[in-house]
């Protein structure tokens, strides 16, 4: 697999709001880093530039941000089937439906929280994009990069993109888990 880390600046006013937010690591601070409009632009570009026949998982652990990310995904990847959101409060029926759509549709995009880190086997997953790095967990990172490496019929190399808002806690966490 190929891992690419994208350090993305925040608009000055947003970064100032991030810096003023206390305590450090608060939910508000995390949401500001996740929903950085420059980061969302990079996500849109990645989804548009990824070959249209690819399967893509977008990971975000902060469930409160998933709905906003769903709008970005739908806007950026209209030629793909949007498989939905897979998170802790997704019903069993919706999880089953999500997995069926992912397995049945070649060009698709799914949004996942940490609930999608393990026990999901998806043939031919090509790309993983992380938009939320909420801790330095090496185990979580290994689980996520392992998703596209399992059961890939063509044995093609997968691409893992990690999007981090520069100057935030995300940079420190990514540095820690890749050391």
mmCIF file of C-alpha atoms in Angstrom, residues 3-91:
data_model
loop_
_atom_site.group_PDB
_atom_site.id
_atom_site.type_symbol
_atom_site.label_atom_id
_atom_site.label_comp_id
_atom_site.label_asym_id
_atom_site.label_seq_id
_atom_site.Cartn_x
_atom_site.Cartn_y
_atom_site.Cartn_z
ATOM 1 C CA UNK A 3 0.343 6.025 2.307
ATOM 2 C CA UNK A 4 0.080 9.746 1.623
ATOM 3 C CA UNK A 5 -0.227 12.315 4.400
ATOM 4 C CA UNK A 6 -1.755 15.635 3.358
ATOM 5 C CA UNK A 7 -1.064 18.534 5.761
ATOM 6 C CA UNK A 8 -3.707 21.139 5.008
ATOM 7 C CA UNK A 9 -3.757 24.696 6.305
ATOM 8 C CA UNK A 10 -6.809 26.171 7.957
ATOM 9 C CA UNK A 11 -8.265 29.562 7.077
ATOM 10 C CA UNK A 12 -6.773 32.096 9.560
ATOM 11 C CA UNK A 13 -10.069 32.875 11.309
ATOM 12 C CA UNK A 14 -10.817 29.173 11.778
ATOM 13 C CA UNK A 15 -7.325 28.463 13.074
ATOM 14 C CA UNK A 16 -7.692 31.349 15.548
ATOM 15 C CA UNK A 17 -10.974 29.825 16.765
ATOM 16 C CA UNK A 18 -9.218 26.455 17.079
ATOM 17 C CA UNK A 19 -6.408 28.011 19.139
ATOM 18 C CA UNK A 20 -8.863 29.866 21.425
ATOM 19 C CA UNK A 21 -10.899 26.732 22.157
ATOM 20 C CA UNK A 22 -10.247 25.192 25.562
ATOM 21 C CA UNK A 23 -9.718 22.632 26.839
ATOM 22 C CA UNK A 24 -7.288 21.281 24.277
ATOM 23 C CA UNK A 25 -8.749 18.288 22.487
ATOM 24 C CA UNK A 26 -12.338 19.354 23.127
ATOM 25 C CA UNK A 27 -15.127 18.181 20.837
ATOM 26 C CA UNK A 28 -15.369 21.675 19.338
ATOM 27 C CA UNK A 29 -11.643 21.763 18.639
ATOM 28 C CA UNK A 30 -11.803 18.333 16.977
ATOM 29 C CA UNK A 31 -14.772 19.358 14.829
ATOM 30 C CA UNK A 32 -12.965 22.521 13.705
ATOM 31 C CA UNK A 33 -9.994 20.396 12.578
ATOM 32 C CA UNK A 34 -12.199 17.809 10.843
ATOM 33 C CA UNK A 35 -14.499 20.249 9.078
ATOM 34 C CA UNK A 36 -11.694 22.573 7.990
ATOM 35 C CA UNK A 37 -13.060 23.824 4.631
ATOM 36 C CA UNK A 38 -9.633 23.466 3.017
ATOM 37 C CA UNK A 39 -9.543 19.826 4.138
ATOM 38 C CA UNK A 40 -13.021 19.269 2.693
ATOM 39 C CA UNK A 41 -11.798 20.744 -0.608
ATOM 40 C CA UNK A 42 -8.919 18.251 -0.640
ATOM 41 C CA UNK A 43 -11.388 15.439 0.113
ATOM 42 C CA UNK A 44 -13.546 16.570 -2.830
ATOM 43 C CA UNK A 45 -10.496 16.683 -5.098
ATOM 44 C CA UNK A 46 -9.348 13.218 -4.013
ATOM 45 C CA UNK A 47 -12.784 11.752 -4.638
ATOM 46 C CA UNK A 48 -13.015 13.425 -8.039
ATOM 47 C CA UNK A 49 -9.483 12.388 -9.021
ATOM 48 C CA UNK A 50 -9.711 8.790 -7.833
ATOM 49 C CA UNK A 51 -10.473 6.597 -10.799
ATOM 50 C CA UNK A 52 -14.208 6.231 -11.202
ATOM 51 C CA UNK A 53 -14.141 2.439 -10.941
ATOM 52 C CA UNK A 54 -12.575 2.429 -7.491
ATOM 53 C CA UNK A 55 -14.062 1.503 -4.131
ATOM 54 C CA UNK A 56 -13.322 4.121 -1.478
ATOM 55 C CA UNK A 57 -13.801 4.173 2.301
ATOM 56 C CA UNK A 58 -13.741 7.557 4.063
ATOM 57 C CA UNK A 59 -13.082 7.270 7.807
ATOM 58 C CA UNK A 60 -14.133 9.804 10.420
ATOM 59 C CA UNK A 61 -14.427 8.816 14.082
ATOM 60 C CA UNK A 62 -16.410 11.868 15.112
ATOM 61 C CA UNK A 63 -19.981 10.784 14.360
ATOM 62 C CA UNK A 64 -21.208 14.399 14.606
ATOM 63 C CA UNK A 65 -19.180 15.206 11.454
ATOM 64 C CA UNK A 66 -20.413 12.281 9.328
ATOM 65 C CA UNK A 67 -23.556 14.021 8.023
ATOM 66 C CA UNK A 68 -21.546 16.996 6.741
ATOM 67 C CA UNK A 69 -19.040 14.641 5.155
ATOM 68 C CA UNK A 70 -21.883 12.736 3.471
ATOM 69 C CA UNK A 71 -22.836 15.941 1.629
ATOM 70 C CA UNK A 72 -19.225 16.391 0.461
ATOM 71 C CA UNK A 73 -19.048 12.775 -0.729
ATOM 72 C CA UNK A 74 -22.340 13.002 -2.608
ATOM 73 C CA UNK A 75 -21.229 16.231 -4.291
ATOM 74 C CA UNK A 76 -17.750 14.994 -5.211
ATOM 75 C CA UNK A 77 -18.496 11.474 -6.355
ATOM 76 C CA UNK A 78 -21.796 11.512 -8.238
ATOM 77 C CA UNK A 79 -20.713 8.702 -10.579
ATOM 78 C CA UNK A 80 -20.270 6.308 -7.669
ATOM 79 C CA UNK A 81 -22.881 4.652 -5.533
ATOM 80 C CA UNK A 82 -22.933 6.202 -2.066
ATOM 81 C CA UNK A 83 -23.190 3.204 0.227
ATOM 82 C CA UNK A 84 -24.162 5.187 3.280
ATOM 83 C CA UNK A 85 -22.781 5.656 6.755
ATOM 84 C CA UNK A 86 -21.471 2.815 8.922
ATOM 85 C CA UNK A 87 -21.097 3.802 12.573
ATOM 86 C CA UNK A 88 -21.842 2.526 16.062
ATOM 87 C CA UNK A 89 -25.507 3.524 16.037
ATOM 88 C CA UNK A 90 -26.172 2.083 12.566
ATOM 89 C CA UNK A 91 -28.803 -0.627 12.886
#
